[in-house]
Coordinates of C-alpha atoms in Angstrom, one line a residue:
Chain A
M1 CA -44.6 0.4 21.1
T2 CA -43.2 2.1 18.2
E3 CA -44.9 2.7 14.9
I4 CA -42.2 1.1 12.7
G5 CA -41.9 1.3 8.8
F6 CA -40.2 -1.7 7.1
I7 CA -39.8 -1.8 3.3
G8 CA -38.0 -4.8 1.8
L9 CA -39.3 -7.8 3.5
G10 CA -37.2 -10.4 1.5
I11 CA -34.8 -13.1 2.4
M12 CA -32.8 -10.7 5.1
G13 CA -35.5 -8.1 5.7
R14 CA -38.4 -10.4 6.7
P15 CA -36.8 -12.5 9.5
M16 CA -35.3 -8.9 10.7
A17 CA -38.9 -7.3 10.7
E18 CA -40.3 -10.2 12.4
H19 CA -38.0 -9.9 15.5
L20 CA -39.4 -6.2 15.7
L21 CA -42.9 -7.4 15.5
A22 CA -42.3 -10.2 18.0
A23 CA -41.1 -7.4 20.5
G24 CA -44.5 -5.8 20.4
H25 CA -44.1 -3.0 17.9
R26 CA -46.5 -2.1 15.0
L27 CA -45.1 -2.6 11.7
H28 CA -46.0 -0.8 8.4
T29 CA -45.0 -1.9 5.0
S30 CA -45.9 -1.1 1.3
S31 CA -47.4 -3.1 -1.4
H32 CA -46.1 -0.8 -4.2
H33 CA -43.5 -3.2 -5.3
K34 CA -45.5 -6.6 -4.5
P35 CA -48.2 -7.8 -2.4
V36 CA -47.4 -8.3 1.3
A37 CA -47.4 -12.2 2.4
P38 CA -50.9 -13.0 3.9
D39 CA -49.4 -14.3 7.0
L40 CA -47.8 -11.1 7.7
V41 CA -50.9 -9.3 7.4
E42 CA -52.5 -11.9 9.8
K43 CA -49.8 -11.0 12.4
G44 CA -51.0 -7.3 12.2
V45 CA -48.7 -5.9 9.7
V46 CA -50.3 -2.4 8.4
V47 CA -50.4 -2.5 4.5
H48 CA -50.0 0.8 2.6
A49 CA -50.1 1.6 -0.9
T50 CA -47.0 3.6 -1.2
P51 CA -43.7 4.1 0.7
Q52 CA -45.0 7.7 1.4
G53 CA -48.0 6.3 3.4
V54 CA -45.6 3.9 5.4
A55 CA -43.4 7.2 6.4
A56 CA -46.6 9.2 7.2
A57 CA -47.7 6.4 9.7
S58 CA -44.2 5.5 11.3
E59 CA -41.8 7.1 13.7
I60 CA -38.8 5.2 12.2
V61 CA -38.5 3.5 8.7
F62 CA -36.1 0.7 8.0
L63 CA -35.1 -0.3 4.7
M64 CA -33.6 -3.5 3.4
L65 CA -33.2 -3.4 -0.6
P66 CA -31.1 -4.9 -3.1
D67 CA -28.9 -2.1 -4.3
T68 CA -28.4 1.8 -4.3
P69 CA -31.1 2.3 -7.3
Q70 CA -33.7 0.6 -5.4
V71 CA -32.8 2.8 -2.1
E72 CA -33.0 5.9 -4.1
E73 CA -36.5 5.0 -5.7
V74 CA -38.1 4.1 -2.5
L75 CA -36.7 7.2 -0.8
F76 CA -37.2 9.8 -3.7
S77 CA -39.8 8.9 -6.0
G78 CA -43.1 11.0 -6.2
D79 CA -44.8 8.9 -3.7
G80 CA -41.5 7.9 -1.8
I81 CA -40.6 8.0 1.7
A82 CA -39.3 11.6 1.7
A83 CA -42.6 12.8 0.6
G84 CA -44.1 11.5 4.1
L85 CA -41.1 12.5 6.3
S86 CA -41.8 15.3 9.2
A87 CA -39.6 16.6 11.6
G88 CA -38.3 14.0 14.2
K89 CA -38.8 10.9 12.0
I90 CA -35.8 8.6 11.2
V91 CA -34.9 6.6 8.1
V92 CA -32.6 3.6 8.7
D93 CA -31.1 2.0 5.6
M94 CA -30.0 -1.4 6.5
S95 CA -29.3 -2.4 2.6
S96 CA -25.6 -2.7 1.6
I97 CA -25.3 0.3 -0.9
S98 CA -22.9 3.1 -2.1
P99 CA -21.1 4.9 0.6
M100 CA -21.0 8.0 -1.6
A101 CA -24.8 7.9 -2.5
T102 CA -25.6 7.4 1.0
K103 CA -24.1 10.7 2.1
E104 CA -26.4 12.4 -0.5
F105 CA -29.4 10.6 0.4
A106 CA -28.6 11.4 4.1
K107 CA -28.5 15.2 3.2
R108 CA -31.7 15.0 1.1
V109 CA -33.6 13.2 4.1
E110 CA -32.5 15.9 6.3
K111 CA -33.8 18.5 4.2
S112 CA -37.2 16.6 4.5
G113 CA -37.1 17.3 8.1
G114 CA -35.9 13.5 8.8
S115 CA -32.9 12.1 10.3
Y116 CA -30.9 9.4 8.6
L117 CA -28.8 6.4 9.7
D118 CA -26.9 3.9 7.3
A119 CA -26.7 0.6 9.0
P120 CA -25.6 -2.3 6.8
V121 CA -25.2 -5.5 8.1
S122 CA -23.2 -8.9 8.0
G123 CA -24.2 -12.2 9.0
G124 CA -26.4 -13.1 6.2
E125 CA -29.6 -15.1 6.6
V126 CA -28.5 -17.2 9.5
G127 CA -27.6 -14.0 11.3
A128 CA -31.1 -12.4 10.4
K129 CA -33.0 -15.4 11.7
A130 CA -30.8 -15.7 14.9
A131 CA -31.0 -11.9 15.4
S132 CA -27.1 -12.0 15.5
L133 CA -26.2 -9.7 12.8
T134 CA -23.2 -7.4 12.8
I135 CA -24.7 -3.9 12.3
M136 CA -22.3 -1.0 11.0
V137 CA -23.8 2.3 11.6
G138 CA -23.1 5.9 10.2
G139 CA -25.2 9.0 11.4
P140 CA -25.8 11.2 14.3
Q141 CA -25.0 10.0 17.8
A142 CA -28.6 11.1 19.0
T143 CA -30.4 9.1 16.2
F144 CA -28.2 6.2 16.8
D145 CA -29.3 6.2 20.4
K146 CA -32.9 6.4 19.8
V147 CA -32.6 3.5 17.3
K148 CA -30.1 1.3 19.3
P149 CA -32.9 -0.6 21.2
L150 CA -34.5 -1.9 17.9
F151 CA -31.0 -2.8 16.5
E152 CA -30.5 -4.9 19.5
L153 CA -33.6 -6.8 18.6
M154 CA -32.0 -7.7 15.2
G155 CA -28.1 -7.9 15.8
K156 CA -25.5 -8.3 18.3
N157 CA -22.2 -6.4 17.4
I158 CA -23.5 -3.0 16.9
T159 CA -21.2 0.0 16.1
L160 CA -21.5 3.6 15.5
V161 CA -18.5 3.9 13.3
G162 CA -18.9 7.8 12.4
G163 CA -21.2 10.1 10.2
N164 CA -23.4 9.3 7.5
G165 CA -21.8 6.8 4.9
D166 CA -19.2 5.5 7.3
G167 CA -21.5 2.5 8.1
Q168 CA -21.6 1.7 4.5
T169 CA -17.9 2.3 4.2
T170 CA -17.1 -0.2 6.8
K171 CA -19.4 -2.8 4.9
V172 CA -17.4 -2.2 1.9
A173 CA -14.1 -2.6 3.8
N174 CA -15.5 -5.9 5.4
Q175 CA -16.3 -7.3 1.8
I176 CA -12.9 -6.4 0.5
I177 CA -11.0 -8.0 3.3
V178 CA -13.2 -11.2 3.3
A179 CA -13.0 -11.6 -0.6
L180 CA -8.9 -11.0 -0.4
T181 CA -8.7 -13.3 2.7
I182 CA -10.6 -16.1 0.8
E183 CA -8.4 -15.5 -2.2
A184 CA -5.2 -15.6 0.0
V185 CA -6.2 -19.0 1.5
G186 CA -7.1 -20.3 -1.9
E187 CA -3.5 -19.4 -3.3
A188 CA -1.8 -20.9 -0.3
L189 CA -3.8 -24.1 -0.1
L190 CA -3.6 -24.7 -3.9
F191 CA 0.0 -24.0 -3.9
A192 CA 0.4 -26.7 -1.0
S193 CA -1.6 -29.2 -2.7
K194 CA 0.2 -28.8 -6.1
A195 CA 3.5 -29.1 -4.1
G196 CA 2.4 -32.5 -2.8
A197 CA 1.3 -31.6 0.8
D198 CA -2.1 -32.4 2.5
P199 CA -3.9 -29.2 2.4
A200 CA -5.9 -30.2 5.2
K201 CA -2.7 -30.7 7.3
V202 CA -1.2 -27.4 6.0
R203 CA -4.5 -25.6 7.1
Q204 CA -4.3 -27.2 10.6
A205 CA -0.5 -26.2 11.1
L206 CA -1.3 -22.6 10.2
M207 CA -4.1 -22.0 12.6
G208 CA -3.0 -20.5 15.7
G209 CA -0.1 -18.5 14.0
F210 CA -0.1 -15.0 12.0
A211 CA -1.9 -16.6 9.1
S212 CA -5.0 -17.5 11.2
S213 CA -8.4 -16.0 10.6
R214 CA -12.2 -16.9 10.5
I215 CA -11.8 -17.3 6.7
L216 CA -8.9 -19.9 7.2
E217 CA -10.8 -21.5 9.8
V218 CA -14.5 -21.6 7.8
H219 CA -13.8 -21.1 4.3
G220 CA -10.5 -22.8 4.1
E221 CA -12.2 -25.9 5.6
R222 CA -14.8 -25.7 2.8
M223 CA -12.3 -25.7 0.2
V224 CA -10.6 -28.9 1.6
K225 CA -14.1 -30.5 2.0
R226 CA -15.3 -29.2 -1.3
S227 CA -18.5 -28.0 0.4
F228 CA -19.6 -25.0 -1.7
D229 CA -23.2 -24.7 -0.9
P230 CA -24.0 -21.0 0.2
G231 CA -23.4 -19.7 2.7
F232 CA -23.0 -16.5 0.8
R233 CA -23.5 -16.4 -2.8
I234 CA -20.9 -15.4 -5.4
G235 CA -23.2 -13.1 -7.2
L236 CA -23.9 -11.0 -4.0
H237 CA -20.0 -10.7 -3.5
Q238 CA -19.7 -9.5 -7.0
K239 CA -22.4 -6.9 -6.2
D240 CA -20.3 -6.0 -3.1
L241 CA -16.9 -5.9 -5.0
N242 CA -18.4 -3.9 -7.8
L243 CA -19.6 -1.4 -5.1
A244 CA -15.7 -1.3 -3.8
L245 CA -14.1 -0.8 -7.1
Q246 CA -16.8 1.9 -8.5
S247 CA -16.4 3.8 -5.1
A248 CA -12.6 3.3 -5.4
R249 CA -12.6 4.8 -8.7
S250 CA -14.5 7.9 -7.9
L251 CA -12.5 8.3 -4.7
G252 CA -9.2 7.8 -6.7
V253 CA -7.9 4.8 -4.8
S254 CA -6.3 1.7 -6.4
L255 CA -7.5 -1.7 -5.1
P256 CA -5.4 -4.0 -7.5
N257 CA -6.3 -7.4 -5.4
T258 CA -9.8 -6.4 -5.0
A259 CA -9.8 -6.2 -8.9
T260 CA -8.3 -9.5 -9.3
A261 CA -10.6 -11.0 -6.7
Q262 CA -13.5 -9.7 -8.8
E263 CA -12.0 -11.2 -11.9
L264 CA -11.6 -14.5 -10.3
L265 CA -15.6 -14.4 -9.3
N266 CA -16.2 -13.6 -12.9
T267 CA -14.3 -16.8 -13.7
C268 CA -16.5 -18.7 -11.2
V269 CA -19.6 -17.3 -13.0
A270 CA -18.4 -18.4 -16.3
H271 CA -18.4 -21.8 -15.0
G272 CA -21.9 -21.7 -13.8
G273 CA -20.9 -20.6 -10.3
K274 CA -23.1 -17.4 -9.5
G275 CA -24.8 -19.5 -6.7
W276 CA -21.7 -21.2 -5.3
D277 CA -20.5 -19.9 -1.9
H278 CA -17.8 -17.6 -2.2
S279 CA -15.3 -19.8 -0.8
A280 CA -15.5 -21.5 -4.3
M281 CA -13.3 -18.3 -5.6
V282 CA -10.6 -21.2 -5.1
R283 CA -12.1 -22.8 -8.1
A284 CA -11.0 -20.0 -10.5
L285 CA -7.5 -20.6 -9.3
E286 CA -8.0 -24.4 -9.7
I287 CA -9.2 -23.7 -13.2
M288 CA -6.2 -21.7 -14.2
A289 CA -3.7 -24.4 -12.4
N290 CA -5.7 -27.4 -13.8
H291 CA -5.3 -28.8 -10.3
Q292 CA -7.7 -29.0 -7.5
V293 CA -7.0 -28.2 -3.5
A294 CA -8.7 -31.6 -2.8
T295 CA -10.8 -34.1 -4.3
S296 CA -14.6 -34.1 -3.3
Chain B
M1 CA 22.7 -35.2 26.8
T2 CA 23.0 -35.3 22.9
E3 CA 25.9 -34.3 20.6
I4 CA 24.2 -31.7 18.6
G5 CA 25.7 -29.7 15.5
F6 CA 24.4 -26.3 15.0
I7 CA 25.4 -24.3 11.9
G8 CA 24.0 -20.8 11.3
L9 CA 24.3 -18.9 14.6
G10 CA 22.8 -15.6 13.4
I11 CA 19.7 -13.7 14.6
M12 CA 17.5 -16.6 14.7
G13 CA 19.9 -19.5 15.0
R14 CA 21.9 -18.2 18.0
P15 CA 19.0 -17.9 20.5
M16 CA 17.7 -21.2 19.2
A17 CA 21.0 -23.0 19.8
E18 CA 21.3 -21.2 23.2
H19 CA 17.9 -22.9 24.3
L20 CA 19.7 -26.3 23.3
L21 CA 22.8 -25.4 25.3
A22 CA 20.8 -24.4 28.3
A23 CA 19.2 -27.8 28.3
G24 CA 22.4 -29.4 28.7
H25 CA 23.3 -30.7 25.4
R26 CA 26.7 -30.4 23.9
L27 CA 26.7 -28.0 20.9
H28 CA 29.1 -28.2 17.8
T29 CA 29.5 -25.6 15.1
S30 CA 31.9 -24.7 12.3
S31 CA 34.2 -21.6 11.9
H32 CA 34.2 -22.3 8.0
H33 CA 32.1 -19.2 7.3
K34 CA 33.2 -16.8 10.1
P35 CA 34.7 -16.9 13.6
V36 CA 32.2 -18.3 16.4
A37 CA 31.3 -15.8 19.0
P38 CA 33.9 -15.9 21.9
D39 CA 31.2 -16.1 24.4
L40 CA 29.7 -19.2 23.0
V41 CA 33.2 -21.0 23.3
E42 CA 33.3 -19.8 26.7
K43 CA 30.0 -21.6 27.3
G44 CA 31.4 -24.8 25.9
V45 CA 30.5 -24.8 22.2
V46 CA 32.9 -27.0 20.3
V47 CA 34.1 -25.6 17.3
H48 CA 35.3 -27.4 14.0
A49 CA 36.9 -26.2 10.9
T50 CA 34.3 -27.6 8.5
P51 CA 30.7 -28.6 8.5
Q52 CA 32.0 -32.2 7.8
G53 CA 33.6 -32.2 11.2
V54 CA 30.5 -31.0 12.7
A55 CA 28.5 -33.9 11.3
A56 CA 31.1 -36.2 12.1
A57 CA 31.0 -35.4 15.9
S58 CA 27.3 -35.0 16.4
E59 CA 24.2 -37.2 16.4
I60 CA 21.8 -34.4 15.0
V61 CA 22.9 -31.5 13.0
F62 CA 20.6 -28.2 12.8
L63 CA 21.0 -25.7 10.0
M64 CA 19.5 -22.1 10.2
L65 CA 20.7 -20.2 7.1
P66 CA 19.7 -17.6 4.7
D67 CA 18.4 -19.3 1.7
T68 CA 18.4 -22.3 -0.7
P69 CA 22.0 -21.8 -2.0
Q70 CA 23.7 -21.6 1.5
V71 CA 22.0 -24.8 2.7
E72 CA 23.1 -26.6 -0.4
E73 CA 26.7 -25.6 0.0
V74 CA 26.8 -26.5 3.8
L75 CA 25.2 -29.8 3.0
F76 CA 27.0 -31.0 -0.2
S77 CA 30.4 -29.0 -0.8
G78 CA 33.4 -31.3 -0.7
D79 CA 33.9 -30.8 3.3
G80 CA 30.0 -30.4 3.8
I81 CA 27.8 -32.1 6.3
A82 CA 26.8 -35.1 3.8
A83 CA 30.6 -36.1 3.8
G84 CA 30.6 -36.5 7.7
L85 CA 27.2 -38.4 7.8
S86 CA 26.8 -42.1 8.7
A87 CA 23.8 -44.2 9.5
G88 CA 21.4 -43.0 12.0
K89 CA 22.4 -39.3 12.0
I90 CA 20.0 -36.8 11.3
V91 CA 20.0 -33.5 9.6
V92 CA 17.4 -30.8 10.6
D93 CA 16.9 -27.9 8.1
M94 CA 15.1 -25.0 10.1
S95 CA 16.0 -22.3 7.5
S96 CA 12.9 -21.1 4.9
I97 CA 14.2 -22.6 1.4
S98 CA 12.5 -24.2 -1.4
P99 CA 10.1 -27.0 -1.0
M100 CA 11.3 -28.4 -4.3
A101 CA 15.2 -28.3 -3.5
T102 CA 14.3 -29.6 -0.1
K103 CA 13.1 -32.8 -1.6
E104 CA 16.1 -33.4 -3.4
F105 CA 18.5 -32.8 -0.5
A106 CA 16.4 -35.2 1.7
K107 CA 17.1 -37.9 -1.0
R108 CA 20.9 -37.0 -1.1
V109 CA 21.2 -37.0 2.6
E110 CA 19.5 -40.4 2.8
K111 CA 22.1 -41.7 0.2
S112 CA 24.8 -40.6 2.6
G113 CA 23.2 -42.9 5.4
G114 CA 21.6 -39.9 7.2
S115 CA 17.8 -39.1 7.7
Y116 CA 16.5 -35.5 7.0
L117 CA 13.7 -33.2 8.3
D118 CA 12.8 -29.9 6.9
A119 CA 11.6 -27.8 9.8
P120 CA 11.1 -24.0 8.9
V121 CA 10.0 -21.6 11.8
S122 CA 7.6 -18.6 12.0
G123 CA 7.5 -16.4 15.0
G124 CA 10.7 -14.3 14.2
E125 CA 13.5 -13.4 16.7
V126 CA 11.0 -12.6 19.4
G127 CA 9.8 -16.2 19.0
A128 CA 13.3 -17.6 18.8
K129 CA 14.4 -15.8 22.2
A130 CA 11.2 -17.0 23.8
A131 CA 11.3 -20.4 22.6
S132 CA 7.9 -19.8 21.3
L133 CA 8.3 -20.5 17.5
T134 CA 5.8 -22.2 15.4
I135 CA 7.7 -25.2 13.8
M136 CA 6.3 -26.9 10.7
V137 CA 7.9 -30.0 9.8
G138 CA 8.4 -32.5 7.0
G139 CA 9.9 -35.8 7.0
P140 CA 9.8 -39.4 8.4
Q141 CA 7.4 -40.0 11.6
A142 CA 10.3 -41.9 13.3
T143 CA 13.1 -39.2 12.7
F144 CA 10.3 -36.6 14.0
D145 CA 9.7 -38.5 17.1
K146 CA 13.4 -38.4 17.9
V147 CA 14.0 -34.8 17.3
K148 CA 10.6 -33.6 19.0
P149 CA 12.1 -33.2 22.3
L150 CA 14.7 -30.8 20.9
F151 CA 11.9 -28.9 19.0
E152 CA 10.2 -28.4 22.2
L153 CA 13.2 -26.5 23.6
M154 CA 12.8 -24.0 20.9
G155 CA 9.1 -23.7 19.9
K156 CA 5.5 -24.2 21.1
N157 CA 3.2 -25.3 17.8
I158 CA 5.2 -28.2 16.5
T159 CA 3.5 -30.1 13.6
L160 CA 4.6 -33.0 11.4
V161 CA 2.8 -31.9 8.3
G162 CA 3.8 -34.8 6.1
G163 CA 6.9 -36.0 4.0
N164 CA 10.2 -34.1 3.1
G165 CA 9.4 -30.7 1.5
D166 CA 5.8 -30.5 3.2
G167 CA 7.5 -28.3 6.2
Q168 CA 8.8 -25.9 3.6
T169 CA 5.6 -25.9 1.7
T170 CA 3.7 -25.1 4.7
K171 CA 6.0 -22.2 5.6
V172 CA 5.5 -21.0 1.9
A173 CA 1.8 -21.3 2.2
N174 CA 2.1 -19.2 5.5
Q175 CA 4.2 -16.4 4.2
I176 CA 1.5 -16.3 1.0
I177 CA -1.5 -15.8 3.4
V178 CA 0.3 -13.5 5.8
A179 CA 1.4 -11.3 2.9
L180 CA -2.0 -11.0 1.2
T181 CA -3.9 -10.6 4.4
I182 CA -1.7 -7.5 5.2
E183 CA -2.6 -6.4 1.6
A184 CA -6.3 -7.0 2.0
V185 CA -6.3 -5.1 5.2
G186 CA -4.4 -2.2 3.6
E187 CA -6.9 -2.0 0.7
A188 CA -9.8 -1.9 3.2
L189 CA -8.4 0.7 5.5
L190 CA -7.2 2.9 2.8
F191 CA -10.4 2.7 1.0
A192 CA -12.1 3.5 4.4
S193 CA -9.8 6.5 5.0
K194 CA -10.1 8.1 1.6
A195 CA -14.0 7.7 2.1
G196 CA -13.8 9.6 5.0
A197 CA -14.2 7.1 7.8
D198 CA -11.9 6.8 10.9
P199 CA -9.7 3.7 9.8
A200 CA -9.1 3.0 13.7
K201 CA -12.9 2.9 14.3
V202 CA -13.4 0.8 10.9
R203 CA -10.9 -1.7 12.2
Q204 CA -12.6 -2.0 15.5
A205 CA -15.9 -2.5 14.0
L206 CA -14.7 -5.4 11.7
M207 CA -13.0 -7.3 14.5
G208 CA -15.0 -10.3 15.6
G209 CA -16.8 -10.5 12.4
F210 CA -15.5 -12.7 9.2
A211 CA -13.0 -10.1 8.4
S212 CA -11.1 -10.8 11.6
S213 CA -7.7 -12.1 11.6
R214 CA -4.6 -12.0 13.6
I215 CA -3.3 -9.6 10.8
L216 CA -6.2 -7.1 11.2
E217 CA -5.4 -7.1 15.0
V218 CA -1.7 -6.8 14.9
H219 CA -0.7 -5.3 11.6
G220 CA -4.0 -3.0 10.9
E221 CA -3.1 -1.6 14.4
R222 CA 0.4 -0.7 13.1
M223 CA -1.1 1.0 9.9
V224 CA -3.3 3.0 11.9
K225 CA -0.7 4.1 14.4
R226 CA 2.1 4.4 11.7
S227 CA 4.4 2.0 13.7
F228 CA 6.6 0.5 11.0
D229 CA 9.5 -0.7 13.0
P230 CA 10.3 -4.3 12.4
G231 CA 8.8 -6.9 13.3
F232 CA 9.4 -8.7 10.2
R233 CA 11.4 -6.9 7.6
I234 CA 10.0 -6.3 3.9
G235 CA 13.4 -7.5 2.7
L236 CA 12.8 -11.0 4.2
H237 CA 9.1 -11.3 2.9
Q238 CA 10.5 -10.3 -0.5
K239 CA 12.7 -13.4 -0.2
D240 CA 9.8 -15.7 0.9
L241 CA 7.3 -14.4 -1.8
N242 CA 10.2 -15.1 -4.4
L243 CA 10.3 -18.6 -3.1
A244 CA 6.4 -18.6 -3.6
L245 CA 6.5 -17.4 -7.0
Q246 CA 9.5 -19.3 -8.4
S247 CA 8.1 -22.6 -6.8
A248 CA 4.6 -21.9 -8.2
R249 CA 6.1 -21.4 -11.8
S250 CA 8.0 -24.7 -11.6
L251 CA 4.7 -26.3 -10.5
G252 CA 2.4 -24.7 -12.8
V253 CA 0.0 -22.7 -10.5
S254 CA -0.9 -18.9 -10.7
L255 CA -0.7 -17.0 -7.7
P256 CA -1.9 -13.6 -9.0
N257 CA -2.2 -11.8 -5.7
T258 CA 0.9 -12.9 -4.3
A259 CA 2.6 -11.5 -7.5
T260 CA 0.7 -8.2 -7.0
A261 CA 1.9 -8.2 -3.2
Q262 CA 5.4 -8.7 -4.4
E263 CA 5.2 -5.8 -6.7
L264 CA 3.8 -3.7 -3.8
L265 CA 6.9 -4.9 -1.7
N266 CA 9.2 -3.8 -4.7
T267 CA 7.5 -0.3 -4.5
C268 CA 8.2 0.0 -0.6
V269 CA 11.9 -0.9 -1.4
A270 CA 11.9 1.7 -4.1
H271 CA 11.0 4.3 -1.4
G272 CA 13.8 3.0 1.0
G273 CA 11.4 0.5 2.6
K274 CA 13.7 -2.8 2.6
G275 CA 13.9 -2.6 6.5
W276 CA 10.4 -1.4 7.2
D277 CA 8.0 -3.9 8.9
H278 CA 6.0 -5.8 6.3
S279 CA 2.9 -4.0 7.4
A280 CA 4.3 -1.1 5.7
M281 CA 3.2 -2.8 2.6
V282 CA 0.1 -0.4 2.8
R283 CA 2.6 2.6 2.1
A284 CA 2.6 1.2 -1.5
L285 CA -1.0 1.5 -1.8
E286 CA -0.8 5.0 -0.2
I287 CA 1.7 6.2 -2.7
M288 CA -0.5 4.9 -5.5
A289 CA -3.6 6.7 -4.0
N290 CA -1.6 9.7 -2.9
H291 CA -3.4 9.4 0.4
Q292 CA -2.6 7.8 3.9
V293 CA -4.4 5.4 6.0
A294 CA -3.7 7.9 9.0
T295 CA -1.4 10.6 9.9
S296 CA 1.6 9.5 12.1

């Protein structure tokens, strides 16, 4: 049994924390942001008033928060986690945040005597509930080895990519490829449809060749069948591409098609699509072409 | 044994024709463009002076030519194939050409009493030699059924997508997705490398998730290993994207990322890359970022 802190018990964090709880570990969390759900308290989750209190009571503290500013605040505000750290304690940030900020956070946590892993995930709510998340980790090997049994309670593909920040960098790379492959499939199926071919048959003919991908399989089918319920919301992918574009600017890298994909998501939002599945990016191309891949 | 015409015995066409020959069919070709290789004549290939002569002597005529103008000339010049057609004969264009022009060519061939299939391929020289080409077909079902046993001598994934033009449309869709997925993997791996992560490990971590694709597997590895010998030449992919963009303009469809990918290929050509493998599209991004995915 390990004393584990978990801050951020939202749509993703809660099912992840419950897998740790179910495995017999003691869970600590904080009520500083909002009250902890009564059923979690009944299951034995220990509630502290501050992140500092959580860190003081735990060997390992997990974070699952919306974005970079929330992670920074929970870590380094006056009664934040850093104030409760001591030698040997571990902070594991499973949020998807800036790779650049992550490298700085890791250094500051190390100065407080702790060790840091960035460990963002992909797989969404479904993967969180099924404990089948992909976990992309950056940080020291020894720290990774200590936390790995806990990762295995939450996910399946668990890779130590490199040092601190490399987990977040891998997540950004993942979101770039996913967005741009959705866009590619959208351009191809819309072109085919406008040229008079059946997009469902075109998709079928392309599977198995060099155009094949998980995106053509899953999101291509969504485009043809017009099933745009999330899945993964456009509003969240906008956040991720913003992270990619901001980081790229500070690094001095041009990401021309990521920039265009972000604009297409903006077009979707202008048409009420913040909550659509990201495969609905094709709708922006459809609006521009005044033509649909398929009728719903 | 079928009397088969084959016009265009180049890098792709020659090994394809040889599979037909090896299966015991009699092959007819034309010396109007250039002399037929002596070893093919020794193997029994019958040489005619004109495409018209080839069509007059054959039940089915295959074309494997560089682009739309060459196909139009071979079909409809004074001593072209159309002049040698009669009821029941079949023209099969396996070149990659304009879907719009193809629809018109099919109508003109039908007026000459023949039937038409567009049947472009993917898989390149390797696939042509191994008889493992993917063949994307447009045309009447009955004609497809007659030619299918011959397709099976040249390829493996053989799909009748729809009516005339739909085969070429599918090929264009394939080339759009392949180019844009290469571009996506390029942006992601270059971003990761510039952010300090090992692009080989990032690629490994992304395989198996939603970012996975044949392109990440094959072309992603080429980017990391700097192995840019073709493969599939940038000059050829430029031709295919030009087909996509020209067709899209005439159809009224915007393909923003295809347009950018074409510009990146232009950048490669400006740096001497017409003969590089298309995975070297990443070099255009590298030139812009003044940074390489990996050192060779």
